[in-house]
Tab-separated table of N, CA and C in Angstrom:
chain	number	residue	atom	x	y	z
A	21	UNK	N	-12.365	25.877	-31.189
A	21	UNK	CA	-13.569	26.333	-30.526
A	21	UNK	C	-14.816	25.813	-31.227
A	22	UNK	N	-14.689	25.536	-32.706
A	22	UNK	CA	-15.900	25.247	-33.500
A	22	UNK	C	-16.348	23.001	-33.075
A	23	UNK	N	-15.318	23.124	-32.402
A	23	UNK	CA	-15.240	21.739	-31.967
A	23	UNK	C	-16.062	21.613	-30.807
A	24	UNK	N	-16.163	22.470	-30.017
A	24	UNK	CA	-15.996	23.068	-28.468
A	24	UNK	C	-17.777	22.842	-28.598
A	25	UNK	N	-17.627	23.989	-29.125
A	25	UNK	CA	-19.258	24.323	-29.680
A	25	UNK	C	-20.137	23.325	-29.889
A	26	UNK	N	-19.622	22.575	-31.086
A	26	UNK	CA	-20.615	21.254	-31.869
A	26	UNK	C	-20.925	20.573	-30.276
A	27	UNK	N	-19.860	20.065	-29.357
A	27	UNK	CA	-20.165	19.057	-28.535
A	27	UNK	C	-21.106	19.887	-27.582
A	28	UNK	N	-21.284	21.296	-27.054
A	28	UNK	CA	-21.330	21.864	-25.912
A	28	UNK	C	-20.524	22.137	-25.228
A	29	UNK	N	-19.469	22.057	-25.246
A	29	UNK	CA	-18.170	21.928	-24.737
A	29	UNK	C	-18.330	23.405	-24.233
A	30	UNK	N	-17.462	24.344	-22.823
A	30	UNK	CA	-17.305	25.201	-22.864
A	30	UNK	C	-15.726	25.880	-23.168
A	31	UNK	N	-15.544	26.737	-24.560
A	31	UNK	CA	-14.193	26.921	-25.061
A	31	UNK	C	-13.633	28.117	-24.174
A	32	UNK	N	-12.627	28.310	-23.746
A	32	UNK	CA	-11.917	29.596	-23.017
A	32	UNK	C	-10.395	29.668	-23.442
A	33	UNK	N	-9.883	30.528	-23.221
A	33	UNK	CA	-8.184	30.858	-24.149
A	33	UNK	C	-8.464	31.960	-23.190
A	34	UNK	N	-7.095	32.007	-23.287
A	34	UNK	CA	-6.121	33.342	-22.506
A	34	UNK	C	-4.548	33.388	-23.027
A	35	UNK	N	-3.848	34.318	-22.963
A	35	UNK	CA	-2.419	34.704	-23.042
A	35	UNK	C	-2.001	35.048	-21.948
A	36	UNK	N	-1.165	34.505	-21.431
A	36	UNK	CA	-0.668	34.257	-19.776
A	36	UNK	C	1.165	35.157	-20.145
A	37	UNK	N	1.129	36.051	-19.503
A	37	UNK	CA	2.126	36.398	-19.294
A	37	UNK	C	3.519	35.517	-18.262
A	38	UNK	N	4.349	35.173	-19.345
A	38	UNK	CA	4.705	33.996	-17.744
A	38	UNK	C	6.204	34.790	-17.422
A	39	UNK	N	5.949	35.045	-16.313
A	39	UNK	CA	6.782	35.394	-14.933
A	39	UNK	C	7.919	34.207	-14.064
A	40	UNK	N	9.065	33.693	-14.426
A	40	UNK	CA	9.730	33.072	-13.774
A	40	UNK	C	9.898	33.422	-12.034
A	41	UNK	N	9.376	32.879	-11.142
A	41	UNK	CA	10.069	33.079	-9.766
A	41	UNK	C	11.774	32.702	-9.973
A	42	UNK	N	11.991	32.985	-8.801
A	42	UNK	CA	13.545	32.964	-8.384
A	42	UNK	C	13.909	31.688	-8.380
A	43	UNK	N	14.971	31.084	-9.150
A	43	UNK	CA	15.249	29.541	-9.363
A	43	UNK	C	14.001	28.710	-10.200
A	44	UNK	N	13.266	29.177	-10.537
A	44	UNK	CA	11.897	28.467	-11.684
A	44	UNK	C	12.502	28.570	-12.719
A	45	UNK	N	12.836	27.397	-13.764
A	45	UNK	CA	13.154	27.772	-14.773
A	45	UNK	C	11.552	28.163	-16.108
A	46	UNK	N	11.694	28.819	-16.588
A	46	UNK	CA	10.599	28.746	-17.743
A	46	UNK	C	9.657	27.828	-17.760
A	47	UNK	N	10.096	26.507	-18.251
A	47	UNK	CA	8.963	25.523	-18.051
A	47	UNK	C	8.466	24.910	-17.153
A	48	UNK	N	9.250	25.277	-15.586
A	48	UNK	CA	8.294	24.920	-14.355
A	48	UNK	C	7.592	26.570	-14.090
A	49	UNK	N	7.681	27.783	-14.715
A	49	UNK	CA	7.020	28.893	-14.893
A	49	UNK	C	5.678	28.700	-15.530
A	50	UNK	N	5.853	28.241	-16.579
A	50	UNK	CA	4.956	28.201	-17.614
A	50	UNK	C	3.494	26.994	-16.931
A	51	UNK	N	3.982	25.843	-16.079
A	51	UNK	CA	3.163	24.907	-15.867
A	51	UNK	C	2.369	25.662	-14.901
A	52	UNK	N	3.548	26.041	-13.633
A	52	UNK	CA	2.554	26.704	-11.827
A	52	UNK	C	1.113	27.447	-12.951
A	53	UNK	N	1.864	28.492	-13.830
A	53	UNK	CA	0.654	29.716	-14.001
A	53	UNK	C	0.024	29.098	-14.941
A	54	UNK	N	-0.187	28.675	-15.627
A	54	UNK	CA	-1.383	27.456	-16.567
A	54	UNK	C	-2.202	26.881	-15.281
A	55	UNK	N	-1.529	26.138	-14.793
A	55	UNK	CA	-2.445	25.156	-14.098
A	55	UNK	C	-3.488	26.695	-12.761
A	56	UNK	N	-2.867	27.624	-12.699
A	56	UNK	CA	-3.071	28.178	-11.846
A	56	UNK	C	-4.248	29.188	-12.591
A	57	UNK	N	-4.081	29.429	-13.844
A	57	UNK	CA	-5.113	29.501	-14.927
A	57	UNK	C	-6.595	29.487	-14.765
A	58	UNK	N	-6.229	27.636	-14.966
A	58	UNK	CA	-6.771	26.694	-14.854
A	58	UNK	C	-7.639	26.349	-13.934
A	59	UNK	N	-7.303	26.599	-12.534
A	59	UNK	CA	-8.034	26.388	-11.571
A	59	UNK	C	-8.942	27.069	-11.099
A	60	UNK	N	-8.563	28.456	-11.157
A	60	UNK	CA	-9.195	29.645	-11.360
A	60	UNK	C	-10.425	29.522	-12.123
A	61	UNK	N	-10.316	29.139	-13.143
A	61	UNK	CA	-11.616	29.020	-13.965
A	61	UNK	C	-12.089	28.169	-14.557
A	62	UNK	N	-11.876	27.104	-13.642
A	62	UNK	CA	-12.591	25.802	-14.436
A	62	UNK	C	-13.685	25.208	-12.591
A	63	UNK	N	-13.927	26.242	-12.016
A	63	UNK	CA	-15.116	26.203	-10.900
A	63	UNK	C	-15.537	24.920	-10.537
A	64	UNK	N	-14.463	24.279	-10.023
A	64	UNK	CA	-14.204	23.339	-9.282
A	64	UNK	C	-14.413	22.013	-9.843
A	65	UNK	N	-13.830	21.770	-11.206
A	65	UNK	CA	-14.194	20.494	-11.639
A	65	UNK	C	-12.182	20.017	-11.711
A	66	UNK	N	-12.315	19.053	-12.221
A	66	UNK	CA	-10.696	18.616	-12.253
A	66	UNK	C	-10.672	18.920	-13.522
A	67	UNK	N	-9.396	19.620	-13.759
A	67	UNK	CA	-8.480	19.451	-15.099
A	67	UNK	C	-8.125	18.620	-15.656
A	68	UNK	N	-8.429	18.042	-16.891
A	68	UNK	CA	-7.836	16.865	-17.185
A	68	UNK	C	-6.584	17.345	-18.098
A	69	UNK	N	-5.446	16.889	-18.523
A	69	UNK	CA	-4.522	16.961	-19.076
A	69	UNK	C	-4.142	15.721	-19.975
A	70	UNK	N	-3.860	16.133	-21.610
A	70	UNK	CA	-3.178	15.154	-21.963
A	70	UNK	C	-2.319	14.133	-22.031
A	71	UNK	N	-1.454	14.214	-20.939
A	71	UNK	CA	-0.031	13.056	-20.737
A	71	UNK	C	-0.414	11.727	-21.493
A	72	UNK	N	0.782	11.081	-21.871
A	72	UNK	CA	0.676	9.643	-22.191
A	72	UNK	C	1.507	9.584	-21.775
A	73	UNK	N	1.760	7.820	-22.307
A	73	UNK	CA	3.084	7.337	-21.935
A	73	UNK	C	4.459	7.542	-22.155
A	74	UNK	N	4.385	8.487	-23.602
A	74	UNK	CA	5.662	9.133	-23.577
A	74	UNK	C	6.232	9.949	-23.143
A	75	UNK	N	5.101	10.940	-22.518
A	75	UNK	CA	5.318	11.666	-21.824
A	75	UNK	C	5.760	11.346	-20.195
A	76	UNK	N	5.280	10.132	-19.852
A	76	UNK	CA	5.616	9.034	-18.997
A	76	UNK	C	7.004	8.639	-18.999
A	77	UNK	N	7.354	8.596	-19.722
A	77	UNK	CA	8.768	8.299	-19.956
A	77	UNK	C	9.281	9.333	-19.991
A	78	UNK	N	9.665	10.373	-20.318
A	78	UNK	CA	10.452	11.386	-20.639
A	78	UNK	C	10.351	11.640	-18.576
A	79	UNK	N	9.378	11.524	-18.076
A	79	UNK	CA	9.422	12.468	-16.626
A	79	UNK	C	10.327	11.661	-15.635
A	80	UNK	N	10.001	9.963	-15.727
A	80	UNK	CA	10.986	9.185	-15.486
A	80	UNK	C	12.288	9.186	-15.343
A	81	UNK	N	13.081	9.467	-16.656
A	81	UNK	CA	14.061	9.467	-16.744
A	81	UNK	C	14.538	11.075	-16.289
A	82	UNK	N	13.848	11.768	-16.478
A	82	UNK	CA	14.243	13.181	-15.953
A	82	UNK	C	14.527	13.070	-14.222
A	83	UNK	N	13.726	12.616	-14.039
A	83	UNK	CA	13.581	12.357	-12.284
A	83	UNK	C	14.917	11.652	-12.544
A	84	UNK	N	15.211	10.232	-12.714
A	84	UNK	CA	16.285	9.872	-12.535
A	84	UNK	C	17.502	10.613	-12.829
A	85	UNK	N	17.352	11.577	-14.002
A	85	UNK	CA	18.837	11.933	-13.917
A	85	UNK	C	18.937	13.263	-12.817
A	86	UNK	N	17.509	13.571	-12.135
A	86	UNK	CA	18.359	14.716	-11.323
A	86	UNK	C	18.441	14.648	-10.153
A	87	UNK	N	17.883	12.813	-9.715
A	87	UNK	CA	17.706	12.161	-8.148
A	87	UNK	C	16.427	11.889	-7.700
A	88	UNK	N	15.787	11.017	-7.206
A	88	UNK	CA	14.717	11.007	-6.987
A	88	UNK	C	14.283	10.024	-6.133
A	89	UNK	N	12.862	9.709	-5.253
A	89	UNK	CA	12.646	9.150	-4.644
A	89	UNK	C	11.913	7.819	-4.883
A	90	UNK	N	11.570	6.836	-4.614
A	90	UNK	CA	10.729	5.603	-5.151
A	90	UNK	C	9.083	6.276	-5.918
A	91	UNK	N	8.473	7.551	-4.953
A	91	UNK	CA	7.255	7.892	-5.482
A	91	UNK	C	8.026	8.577	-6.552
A	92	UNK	N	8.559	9.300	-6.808
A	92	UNK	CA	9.421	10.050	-7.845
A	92	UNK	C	9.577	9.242	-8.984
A	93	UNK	N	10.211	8.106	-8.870
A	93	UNK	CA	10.408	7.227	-10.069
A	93	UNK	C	9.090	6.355	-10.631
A	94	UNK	N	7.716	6.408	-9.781
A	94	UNK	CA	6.720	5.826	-10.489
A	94	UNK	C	6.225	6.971	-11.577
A	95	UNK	N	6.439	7.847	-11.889
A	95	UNK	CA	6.689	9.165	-12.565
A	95	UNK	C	5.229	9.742	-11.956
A	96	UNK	N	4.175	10.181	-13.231
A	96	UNK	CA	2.840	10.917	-12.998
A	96	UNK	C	1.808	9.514	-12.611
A	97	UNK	N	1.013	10.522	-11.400
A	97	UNK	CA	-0.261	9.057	-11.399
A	97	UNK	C	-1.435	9.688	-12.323
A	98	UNK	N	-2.328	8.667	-12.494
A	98	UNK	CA	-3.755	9.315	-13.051
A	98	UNK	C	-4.657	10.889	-12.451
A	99	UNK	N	-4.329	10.777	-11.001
A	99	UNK	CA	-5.181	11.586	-10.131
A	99	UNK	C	-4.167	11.847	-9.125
A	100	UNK	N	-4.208	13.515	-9.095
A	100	UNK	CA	-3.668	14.462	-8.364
A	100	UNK	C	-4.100	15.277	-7.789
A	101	UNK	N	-4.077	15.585	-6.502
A	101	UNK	CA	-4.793	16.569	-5.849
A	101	UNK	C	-4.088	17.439	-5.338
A	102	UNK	N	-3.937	18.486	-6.125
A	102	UNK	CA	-3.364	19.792	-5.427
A	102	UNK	C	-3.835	20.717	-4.671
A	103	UNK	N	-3.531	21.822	-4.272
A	103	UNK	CA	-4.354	22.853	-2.717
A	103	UNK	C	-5.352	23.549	-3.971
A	104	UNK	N	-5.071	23.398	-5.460
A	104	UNK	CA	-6.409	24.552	-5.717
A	104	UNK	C	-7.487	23.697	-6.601
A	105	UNK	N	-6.644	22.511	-7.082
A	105	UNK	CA	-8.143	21.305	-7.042
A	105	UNK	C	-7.382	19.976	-7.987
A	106	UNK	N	-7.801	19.198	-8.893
A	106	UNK	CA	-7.627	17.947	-9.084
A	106	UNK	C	-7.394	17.718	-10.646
A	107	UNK	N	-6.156	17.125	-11.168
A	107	UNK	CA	-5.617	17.088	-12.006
A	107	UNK	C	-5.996	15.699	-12.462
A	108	UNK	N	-6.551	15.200	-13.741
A	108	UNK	CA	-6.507	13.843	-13.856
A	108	UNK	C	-5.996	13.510	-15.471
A	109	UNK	N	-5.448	12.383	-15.657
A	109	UNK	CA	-4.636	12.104	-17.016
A	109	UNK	C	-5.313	10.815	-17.215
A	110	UNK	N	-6.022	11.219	-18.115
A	110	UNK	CA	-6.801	9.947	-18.688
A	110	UNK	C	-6.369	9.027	-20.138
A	111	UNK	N	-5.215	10.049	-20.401
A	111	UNK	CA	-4.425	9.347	-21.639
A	111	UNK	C	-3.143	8.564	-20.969
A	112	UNK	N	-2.871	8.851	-19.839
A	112	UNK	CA	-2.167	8.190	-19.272
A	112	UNK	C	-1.102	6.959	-19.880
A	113	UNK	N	-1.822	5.754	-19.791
A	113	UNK	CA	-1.448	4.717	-20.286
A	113	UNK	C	-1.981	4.102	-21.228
A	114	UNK	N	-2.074	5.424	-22.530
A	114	UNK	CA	-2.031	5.303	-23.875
A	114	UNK	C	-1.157	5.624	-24.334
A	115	UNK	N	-0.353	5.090	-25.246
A	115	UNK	CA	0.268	5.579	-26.385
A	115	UNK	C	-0.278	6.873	-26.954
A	116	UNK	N	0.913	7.661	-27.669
A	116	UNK	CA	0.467	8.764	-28.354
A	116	UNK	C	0.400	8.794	-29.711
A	117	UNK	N	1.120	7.357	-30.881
A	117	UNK	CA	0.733	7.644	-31.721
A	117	UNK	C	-1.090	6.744	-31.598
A	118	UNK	N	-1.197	6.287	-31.156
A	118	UNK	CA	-2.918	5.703	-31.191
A	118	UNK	C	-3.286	6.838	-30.547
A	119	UNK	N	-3.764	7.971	-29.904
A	119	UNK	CA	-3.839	8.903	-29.676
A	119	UNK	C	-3.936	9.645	-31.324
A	120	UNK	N	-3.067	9.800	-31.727
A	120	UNK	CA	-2.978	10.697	-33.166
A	120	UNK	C	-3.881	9.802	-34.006
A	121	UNK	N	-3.690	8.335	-33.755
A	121	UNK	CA	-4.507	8.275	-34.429
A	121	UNK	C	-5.795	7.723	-34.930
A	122	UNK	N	-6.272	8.235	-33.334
A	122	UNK	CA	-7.702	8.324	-33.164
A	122	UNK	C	-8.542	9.544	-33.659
A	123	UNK	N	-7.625	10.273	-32.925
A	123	UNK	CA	-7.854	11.907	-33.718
A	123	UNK	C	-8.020	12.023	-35.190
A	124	UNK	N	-7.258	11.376	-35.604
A	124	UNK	CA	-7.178	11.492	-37.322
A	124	UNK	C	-8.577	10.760	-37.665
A	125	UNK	N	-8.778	9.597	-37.436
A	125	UNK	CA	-9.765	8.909	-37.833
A	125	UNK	C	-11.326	9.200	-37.265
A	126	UNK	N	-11.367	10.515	-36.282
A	126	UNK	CA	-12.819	10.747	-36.084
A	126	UNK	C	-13.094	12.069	-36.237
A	127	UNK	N	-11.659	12.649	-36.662
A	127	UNK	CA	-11.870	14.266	-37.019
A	127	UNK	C	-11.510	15.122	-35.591
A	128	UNK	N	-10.798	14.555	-35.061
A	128	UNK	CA	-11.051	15.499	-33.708
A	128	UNK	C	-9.789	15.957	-33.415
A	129	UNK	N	-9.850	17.652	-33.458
A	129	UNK	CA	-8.567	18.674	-33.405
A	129	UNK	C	-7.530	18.519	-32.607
A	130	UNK	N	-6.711	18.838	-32.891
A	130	UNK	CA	-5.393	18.712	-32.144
A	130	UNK	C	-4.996	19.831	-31.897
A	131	UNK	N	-3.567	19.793	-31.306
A	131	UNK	CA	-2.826	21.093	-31.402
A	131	UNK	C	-1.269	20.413	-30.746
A	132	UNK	N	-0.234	20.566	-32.004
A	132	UNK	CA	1.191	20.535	-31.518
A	132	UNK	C	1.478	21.857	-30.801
A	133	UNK	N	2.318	21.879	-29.705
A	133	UNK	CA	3.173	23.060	-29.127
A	133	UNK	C	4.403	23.417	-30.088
A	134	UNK	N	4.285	23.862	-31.022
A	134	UNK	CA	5.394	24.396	-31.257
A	134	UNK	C	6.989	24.334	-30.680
A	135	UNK	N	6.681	24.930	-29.047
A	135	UNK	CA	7.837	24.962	-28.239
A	135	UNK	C	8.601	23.230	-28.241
A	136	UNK	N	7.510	22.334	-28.120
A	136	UNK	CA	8.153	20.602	-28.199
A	136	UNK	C	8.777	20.742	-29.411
A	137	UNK	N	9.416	21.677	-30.423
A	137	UNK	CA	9.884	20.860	-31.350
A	137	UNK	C	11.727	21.399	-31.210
A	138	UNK	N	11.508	22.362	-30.673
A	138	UNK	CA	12.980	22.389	-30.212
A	138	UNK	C	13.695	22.146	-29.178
A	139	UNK	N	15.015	22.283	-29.108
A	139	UNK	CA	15.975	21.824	-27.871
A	139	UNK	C	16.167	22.526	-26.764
A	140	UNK	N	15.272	23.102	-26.751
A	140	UNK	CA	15.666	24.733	-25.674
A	140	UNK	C	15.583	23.924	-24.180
A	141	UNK	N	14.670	23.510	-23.979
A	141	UNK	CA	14.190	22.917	-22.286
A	141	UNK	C	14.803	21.510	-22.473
A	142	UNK	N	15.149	20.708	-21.258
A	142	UNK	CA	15.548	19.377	-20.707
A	142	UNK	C	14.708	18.318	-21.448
A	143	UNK	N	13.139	18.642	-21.264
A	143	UNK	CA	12.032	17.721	-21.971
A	143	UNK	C	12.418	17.322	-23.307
A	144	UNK	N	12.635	18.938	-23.640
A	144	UNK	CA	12.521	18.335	-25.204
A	144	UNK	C	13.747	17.660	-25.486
A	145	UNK	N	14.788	17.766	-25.182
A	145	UNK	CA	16.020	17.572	-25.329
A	145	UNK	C	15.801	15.493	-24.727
A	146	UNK	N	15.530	15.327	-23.679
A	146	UNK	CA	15.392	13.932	-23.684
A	146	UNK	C	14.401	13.113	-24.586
A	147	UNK	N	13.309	14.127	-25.027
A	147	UNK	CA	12.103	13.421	-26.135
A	147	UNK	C	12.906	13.445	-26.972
A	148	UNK	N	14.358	14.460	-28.008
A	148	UNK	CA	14.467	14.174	-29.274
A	148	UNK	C	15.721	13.663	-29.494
A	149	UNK	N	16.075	13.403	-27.991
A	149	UNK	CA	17.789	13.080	-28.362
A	149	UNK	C	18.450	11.485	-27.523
A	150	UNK	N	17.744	11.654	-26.243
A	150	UNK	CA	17.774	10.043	-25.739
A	150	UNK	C	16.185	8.877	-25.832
A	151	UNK	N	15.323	9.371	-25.944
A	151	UNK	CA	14.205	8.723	-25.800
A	151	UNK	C	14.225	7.787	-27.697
A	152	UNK	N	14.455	8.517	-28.872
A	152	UNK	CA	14.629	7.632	-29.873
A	152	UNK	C	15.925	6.451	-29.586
A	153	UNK	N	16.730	6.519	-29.110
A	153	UNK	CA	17.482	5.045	-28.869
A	153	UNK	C	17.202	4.380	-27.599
A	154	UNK	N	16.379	4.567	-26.884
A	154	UNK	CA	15.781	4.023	-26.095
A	154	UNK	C	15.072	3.222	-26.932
A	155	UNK	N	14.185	3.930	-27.194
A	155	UNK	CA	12.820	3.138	-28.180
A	155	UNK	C	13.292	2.056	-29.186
A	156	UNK	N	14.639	2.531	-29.781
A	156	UNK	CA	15.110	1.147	-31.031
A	156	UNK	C	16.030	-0.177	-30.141
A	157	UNK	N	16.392	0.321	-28.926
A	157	UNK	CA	17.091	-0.671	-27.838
A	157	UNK	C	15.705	-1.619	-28.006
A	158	UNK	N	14.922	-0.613	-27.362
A	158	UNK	CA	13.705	-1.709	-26.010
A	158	UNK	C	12.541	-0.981	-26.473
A	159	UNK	N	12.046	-1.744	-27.636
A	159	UNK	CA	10.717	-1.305	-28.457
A	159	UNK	C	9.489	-1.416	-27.661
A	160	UNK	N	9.595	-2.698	-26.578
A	160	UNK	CA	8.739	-2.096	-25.529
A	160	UNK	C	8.779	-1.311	-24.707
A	161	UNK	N	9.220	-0.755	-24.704
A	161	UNK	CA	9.685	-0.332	-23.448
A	161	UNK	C	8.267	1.072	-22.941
A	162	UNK	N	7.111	1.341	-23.732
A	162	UNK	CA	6.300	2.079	-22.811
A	162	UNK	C	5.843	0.664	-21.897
A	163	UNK	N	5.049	-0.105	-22.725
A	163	UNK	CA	4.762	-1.627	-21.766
A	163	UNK	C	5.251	-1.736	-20.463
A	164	UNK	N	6.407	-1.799	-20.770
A	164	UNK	CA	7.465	-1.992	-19.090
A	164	UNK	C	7.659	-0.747	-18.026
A	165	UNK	N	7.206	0.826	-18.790
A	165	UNK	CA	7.401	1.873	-17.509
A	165	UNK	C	6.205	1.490	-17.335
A	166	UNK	N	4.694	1.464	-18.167
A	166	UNK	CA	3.445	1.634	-17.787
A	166	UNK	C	3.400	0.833	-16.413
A	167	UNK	N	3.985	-0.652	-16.646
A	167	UNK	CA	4.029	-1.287	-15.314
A	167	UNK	C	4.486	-1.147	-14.104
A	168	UNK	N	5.959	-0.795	-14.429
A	168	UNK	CA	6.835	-0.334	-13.426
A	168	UNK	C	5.751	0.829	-12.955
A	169	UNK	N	5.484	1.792	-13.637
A	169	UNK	CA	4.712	2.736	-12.768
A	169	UNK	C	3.470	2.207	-11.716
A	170	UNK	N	2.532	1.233	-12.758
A	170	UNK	CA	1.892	1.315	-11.758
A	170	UNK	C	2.001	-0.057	-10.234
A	171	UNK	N	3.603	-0.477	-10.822
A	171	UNK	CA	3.753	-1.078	-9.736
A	171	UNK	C	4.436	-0.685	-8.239
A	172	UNK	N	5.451	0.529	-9.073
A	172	UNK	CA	5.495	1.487	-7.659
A	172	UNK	C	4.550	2.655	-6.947
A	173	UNK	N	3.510	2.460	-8.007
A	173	UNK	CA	2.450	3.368	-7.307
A	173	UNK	C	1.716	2.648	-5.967
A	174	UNK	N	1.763	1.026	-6.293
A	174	UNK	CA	1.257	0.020	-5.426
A	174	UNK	C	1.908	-0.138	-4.349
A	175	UNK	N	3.427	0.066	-4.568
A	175	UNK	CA	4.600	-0.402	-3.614
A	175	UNK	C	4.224	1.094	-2.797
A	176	UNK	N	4.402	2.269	-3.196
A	176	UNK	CA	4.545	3.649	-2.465
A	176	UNK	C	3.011	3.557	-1.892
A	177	UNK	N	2.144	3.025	-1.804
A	177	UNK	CA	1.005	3.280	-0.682
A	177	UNK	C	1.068	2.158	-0.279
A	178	UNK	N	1.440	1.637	-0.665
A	178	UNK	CA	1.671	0.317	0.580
A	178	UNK	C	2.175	0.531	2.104
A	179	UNK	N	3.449	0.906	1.254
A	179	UNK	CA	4.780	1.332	2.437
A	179	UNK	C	4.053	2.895	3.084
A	180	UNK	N	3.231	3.654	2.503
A	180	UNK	CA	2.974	4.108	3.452
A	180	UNK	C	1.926	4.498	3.955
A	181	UNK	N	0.842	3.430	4.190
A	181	UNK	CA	-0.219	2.358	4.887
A	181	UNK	C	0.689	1.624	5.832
A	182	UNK	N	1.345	1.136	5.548
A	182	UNK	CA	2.500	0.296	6.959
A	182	UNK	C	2.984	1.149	7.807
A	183	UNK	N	3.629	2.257	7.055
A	183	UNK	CA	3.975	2.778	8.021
A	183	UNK	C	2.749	3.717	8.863
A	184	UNK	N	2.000	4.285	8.397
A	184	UNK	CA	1.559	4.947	9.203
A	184	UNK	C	0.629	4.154	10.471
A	185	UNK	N	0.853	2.971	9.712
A	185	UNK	CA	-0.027	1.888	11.028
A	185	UNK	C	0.843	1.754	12.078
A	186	UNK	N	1.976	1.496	11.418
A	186	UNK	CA	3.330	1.136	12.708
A	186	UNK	C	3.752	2.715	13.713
A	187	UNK	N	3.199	4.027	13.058
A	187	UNK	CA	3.379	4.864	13.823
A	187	UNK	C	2.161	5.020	14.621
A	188	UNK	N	0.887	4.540	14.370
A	188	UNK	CA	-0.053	4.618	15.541
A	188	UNK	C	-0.133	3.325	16.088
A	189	UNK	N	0.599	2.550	15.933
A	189	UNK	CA	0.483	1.186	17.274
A	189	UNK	C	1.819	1.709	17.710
A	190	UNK	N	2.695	2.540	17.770
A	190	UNK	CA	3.953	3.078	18.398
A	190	UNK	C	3.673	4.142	19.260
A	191	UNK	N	2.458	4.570	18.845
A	191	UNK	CA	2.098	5.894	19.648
A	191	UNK	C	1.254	5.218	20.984
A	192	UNK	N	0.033	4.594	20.254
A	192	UNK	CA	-0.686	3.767	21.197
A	192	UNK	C	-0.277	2.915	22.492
A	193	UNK	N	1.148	2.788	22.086
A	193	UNK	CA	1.975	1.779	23.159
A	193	UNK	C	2.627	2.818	24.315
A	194	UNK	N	2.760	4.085	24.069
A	194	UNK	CA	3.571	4.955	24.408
A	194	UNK	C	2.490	5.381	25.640
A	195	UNK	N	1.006	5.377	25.538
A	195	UNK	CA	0.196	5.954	25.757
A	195	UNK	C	-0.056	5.189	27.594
């Protein structure tokens, strides 16, 4: 908060009681009511959220192992618009240790989750148990999702810009 302050920043905290719905596991619990938080009281500006690319990766491969669609496999985009307002990831397609260590080198606070350091949820379990031999396989390998992502982000509005053209010259013909 003393960070918050120096810039003008406005600081807010809460303790969110989190409530699983029926079939939600915990950490899709924990995100709905944060972000829902969030929206609530941040009076209509977008949320920005930390993600990088590792985090980029970890959602990837999650999607893949539980099925997924072409938009599915470009994982998170920059800008999201949900029904209660607009999510944007501006760390996106940064790395997270340059991230750390930018932070380190201008003084500017952090905060680890605790919860990331154990095996309890799927996430963490692919960040600490398949994502390190990934990384010593294919040392590039953020390089190559960053692309892949934003090349099926290109491919998924493409295809559906085509299509929705081909459904109004289909309609138009009908007419």
């Amino acid at each position: 908060s003393m960070w918050c302050d120096r810039l003008k920043v406005p600081f807010v905290t809460t303790t969110l009681d989190i409530q699983p719905g029926r079939g939600e596991s915990t950490e899709m619990a924990c995100r709905r009511q944060r972000y829902d938080w969030l929206f609530k009281n941040c009076d209509n500006y977008a949320v920005a959220v930390g993600h990088h690319t590792q985090d980029q990766l970890e959602t990837i491969l999650m999607r893949i192992g539980r099925g997924t669609s072409l938009q599915g496999l470009s994982g998170m985009v920059q800008h999201t618009t949900l029904k209660h307002g607009r999510i944007i990831r501006p760390f996106l397609y940064l790395n997270k240790a340059d991230i750390v260590q930018y932070a380190h080198e201008n003084n500017v606070p952090y905060k680890t989750d605790s919860s990331n350091l154990t095996t309890e949820y799927t996430r963490n379990r692919v960040r600490q148990n398949i994502i390190p031999a990934i990384e010593q396989e294919y040392p590039a390998v953020y390089d190559h999702i960053t692309a892949m992502s934003s090349t099926l982000v290109e491919d998924h509005n493409c295809l559906n810009k085509q299509a929705e053209q081909l459904f109004i010259s289909m309609y138009d013909c009908k007419k």
